[in-house]
Amino acid sequence: MSSNSPDERSLVLIKPDAVRRGLVGEVLSRFERKGLRIDAMVHRTMDAALADAHYAEHVDKAFYPPLKDFMTGGPLVALVLSGDQVIDVVRGLVGATDGRRAAAGTIRGDLSLSNRENLVHASDSTDSAKREIGLWFPELG
Ligand code: CMP
C-alpha cells in the first residue's frame, strides 16, 4: 500500500482468556504504543450464531467445537484498529497461532502457552477484515 492510500482497518478480538486473565490493558497498550488507532471497541459475549459466522471457514474442522465453547464462554473485547498496513502489523505483534511456538516479543509468544487459548484474533486479509468488521461493527460499514 502506498503512503497515499487510506489506512487499512483490522478486526481484533481480545479473547475470553485474555479478559479472564486481566490482560486487556496489556494487549491494548501494545497496539497503542505501536501507533495504531482504536476506531471502535466493545465488551461483549459472542453468541453461537456470531461464532459460526465469524469462524465460517473453521466450522467443519475438528478443533471448532471446543473453540466455539471457549469463544462463547465469557466476555471478550472486540475492536477495530487502523493504521498503515495494520493487518500485517497487527499479525506481527500478535505472533503465530500456537502460543508455544510464537516468537518471544509477540503477544502470544510472551503470554500464551496454548494453540486455542491464544489471547487475540486478528483479521488475516483485507477481505476478511471487511467481512469481520461487517459482523461486529455493521455501523462502520
Ligand atoms: P484465531 O486467529 O482466532 O483463528 C482460529 C482460531 O482457532 C485460532 O485463533 C485458535 O484459537 C484456534 N485454533 C487454530 N488451530 C487450532 C488447533 N489446531 N487446535 C485448537 N485450536 C486451534
Short mmCIF file of C-alpha atoms and ligand atoms in Angstrom, two decimals:
data_model
loop_
_atom_site.label_atom_id
_atom_site.label_comp_id
_atom_site.label_asym_id
_atom_site.label_seq_id
_atom_site.Cartn_x
_atom_site.Cartn_y
_atom_site.Cartn_z
CA MET A 1 0.00 0.00 0.00
CA SER A 2 1.45 3.40 -0.89
CA SER A 3 1.72 6.15 1.68
CA ASN A 4 -1.05 7.99 -0.18
CA SER A 5 -3.57 5.17 0.28
CA PRO A 6 -6.15 5.42 3.03
CA ASP A 7 -5.20 3.47 6.15
CA GLU A 8 -6.37 -0.12 6.41
CA ARG A 9 -8.56 -1.49 9.17
CA SER A 10 -8.33 -4.78 11.08
CA LEU A 11 -10.87 -6.51 13.32
CA VAL A 12 -9.27 -7.68 16.55
CA LEU A 13 -10.78 -9.80 19.31
CA ILE A 14 -9.15 -9.79 22.74
CA LYS A 15 -10.37 -13.28 23.59
CA PRO A 16 -12.07 -14.55 26.76
CA ASP A 17 -8.79 -15.98 28.14
CA ALA A 18 -7.19 -12.52 27.99
CA VAL A 19 -10.21 -10.92 29.70
CA ARG A 20 -10.24 -13.64 32.39
CA ARG A 21 -6.51 -13.21 33.00
CA GLY A 22 -6.67 -9.41 33.26
CA LEU A 23 -4.58 -8.88 30.12
CA VAL A 24 -6.87 -6.48 28.21
CA GLY A 25 -4.77 -3.44 29.16
CA GLU A 26 -1.50 -5.23 28.34
CA VAL A 27 -2.76 -6.21 24.87
CA LEU A 28 -4.32 -2.83 24.10
CA SER A 29 -1.19 -0.99 25.21
CA ARG A 30 0.95 -2.94 22.75
CA PHE A 31 -1.31 -1.82 19.89
CA GLU A 32 -1.41 1.78 21.12
CA ARG A 33 2.33 2.01 21.69
CA LYS A 34 2.88 0.80 18.11
CA GLY A 35 0.94 3.86 16.94
CA LEU A 36 -2.26 2.16 15.79
CA ARG A 37 -5.60 3.86 16.28
CA ILE A 38 -8.64 2.34 18.01
CA ASP A 39 -11.63 3.24 15.79
CA ALA A 40 -14.25 1.21 17.72
CA MET A 41 -14.32 -1.04 20.78
CA VAL A 42 -16.95 -3.07 22.65
CA HIS A 43 -17.06 -5.51 25.58
CA ARG A 44 -19.36 -8.33 24.52
CA THR A 45 -20.04 -12.05 24.83
CA MET A 46 -20.13 -13.85 21.48
CA ASP A 47 -23.24 -15.96 20.90
CA ALA A 48 -23.34 -19.22 18.92
CA ALA A 49 -24.61 -17.59 15.73
CA LEU A 50 -21.91 -14.94 15.73
CA ALA A 51 -19.25 -17.59 16.45
CA ASP A 52 -20.40 -19.66 13.46
CA ALA A 53 -20.39 -16.59 11.22
CA HIS A 54 -17.08 -15.21 12.45
CA TYR A 55 -15.35 -18.62 12.13
CA ALA A 56 -17.23 -19.72 8.97
CA GLU A 57 -14.05 -21.13 7.42
CA HIS A 58 -13.42 -23.32 10.50
CA VAL A 59 -16.90 -24.66 11.38
CA ASP A 60 -16.21 -28.09 9.86
CA LYS A 61 -12.81 -28.53 11.48
CA ALA A 62 -12.22 -30.90 14.40
CA PHE A 63 -10.96 -28.07 16.61
CA TYR A 64 -14.09 -25.96 16.06
CA PRO A 65 -16.45 -27.33 18.79
CA PRO A 66 -14.00 -26.64 21.66
CA LEU A 67 -13.00 -23.36 20.02
CA LYS A 68 -16.67 -22.33 19.92
CA ASP A 69 -17.16 -23.29 23.58
CA PHE A 70 -14.11 -21.24 24.52
CA MET A 71 -15.03 -18.18 22.43
CA THR A 72 -18.65 -18.09 23.65
CA GLY A 73 -17.76 -18.98 27.25
CA GLY A 74 -17.13 -15.48 28.55
CA PRO A 75 -16.86 -11.83 27.58
CA LEU A 76 -14.31 -10.60 25.08
CA VAL A 77 -13.29 -7.19 23.77
CA ALA A 78 -13.81 -6.56 20.05
CA LEU A 79 -12.10 -3.63 18.39
CA VAL A 80 -11.29 -2.10 15.04
CA LEU A 81 -7.73 -0.88 14.62
CA SER A 82 -6.49 1.34 11.83
CA GLY A 83 -3.08 2.45 10.62
CA ASP A 84 -0.56 1.96 7.84
CA GLN A 85 -0.57 -1.74 6.80
CA VAL A 86 -2.44 -2.50 10.02
CA ILE A 87 -3.37 -6.08 9.05
CA ASP A 88 0.24 -7.25 8.67
CA VAL A 89 1.47 -5.04 11.51
CA VAL A 90 -1.07 -6.48 13.97
CA ARG A 91 -0.38 -10.06 12.92
CA GLY A 92 3.32 -9.42 13.55
CA LEU A 93 2.56 -8.05 17.03
CA VAL A 94 0.23 -10.99 17.80
CA GLY A 95 2.57 -13.79 16.62
CA ALA A 96 2.00 -17.34 15.37
CA THR A 97 -1.27 -19.15 16.19
CA ASP A 98 0.28 -21.60 18.65
CA GLY A 99 1.44 -19.70 21.71
CA ARG A 100 4.01 -22.43 22.40
CA ARG A 101 5.67 -21.72 19.03
CA ALA A 102 5.08 -17.96 18.73
CA ALA A 103 8.23 -15.84 18.85
CA ALA A 104 9.24 -14.16 22.09
CA GLY A 105 8.33 -10.49 21.94
CA THR A 106 4.93 -11.19 20.37
CA ILE A 107 1.72 -11.13 22.43
CA ARG A 108 1.17 -14.89 22.08
CA GLY A 109 4.89 -15.66 22.40
CA ASP A 110 5.13 -13.75 25.65
CA LEU A 111 1.76 -14.56 27.21
CA SER A 112 0.15 -17.74 25.79
CA LEU A 113 1.00 -21.43 26.12
CA SER A 114 -1.88 -22.71 24.01
CA ASN A 115 -2.97 -23.30 20.42
CA ARG A 116 -6.59 -22.45 21.26
CA GLU A 117 -6.44 -20.01 24.15
CA ASN A 118 -4.12 -17.69 22.27
CA LEU A 119 -5.42 -14.36 23.61
CA VAL A 120 -6.10 -12.49 20.36
CA HIS A 121 -7.77 -12.92 16.97
CA ALA A 122 -6.75 -10.58 14.15
CA SER A 123 -8.02 -10.36 10.56
CA ASP A 124 -5.70 -12.11 8.09
CA SER A 125 -6.50 -10.18 4.89
CA THR A 126 -8.32 -7.07 3.67
CA ASP A 127 -11.23 -9.27 2.57
CA SER A 128 -11.58 -10.96 5.96
CA ALA A 129 -11.22 -7.60 7.73
CA LYS A 130 -14.12 -6.20 5.70
CA ARG A 131 -16.25 -9.28 6.39
CA GLU A 132 -15.42 -9.40 10.11
CA ILE A 133 -15.93 -5.65 10.67
CA GLY A 134 -19.34 -6.07 8.99
CA LEU A 135 -20.24 -8.78 11.52
CA TRP A 136 -19.02 -6.99 14.66
CA PHE A 137 -19.49 -3.31 13.79
CA PRO A 138 -22.08 -3.07 11.00
CA GLU A 139 -22.38 0.67 11.70
CA LEU A 140 -18.83 1.14 10.36
CA GLY A 141 -19.69 -0.49 7.01
P1 CMP B 1 -7.79 -17.33 15.55
O1 CMP B 1 -6.77 -16.40 14.99
O2 CMP B 1 -8.92 -16.76 16.31
O3 CMP B 1 -8.36 -18.21 14.34
C1 CMP B 1 -8.87 -19.51 14.51
C2 CMP B 1 -8.67 -19.99 15.91
O4 CMP B 1 -8.82 -21.38 16.05
C3 CMP B 1 -7.23 -19.72 16.33
O5 CMP B 1 -7.04 -18.37 16.52
C4 CMP B 1 -7.13 -20.60 17.56
O6 CMP B 1 -7.77 -20.04 18.70
C5 CMP B 1 -7.94 -21.81 17.11
N1 CMP B 1 -7.12 -22.87 16.53
C6 CMP B 1 -6.49 -22.87 15.35
N2 CMP B 1 -5.87 -24.04 15.14
C7 CMP B 1 -6.14 -24.79 16.22
C8 CMP B 1 -5.80 -26.10 16.61
N3 CMP B 1 -5.04 -26.89 15.82
N4 CMP B 1 -6.24 -26.56 17.79
C9 CMP B 1 -7.01 -25.77 18.58
N5 CMP B 1 -7.37 -24.52 18.27
C10 CMP B 1 -6.94 -24.04 17.11
#
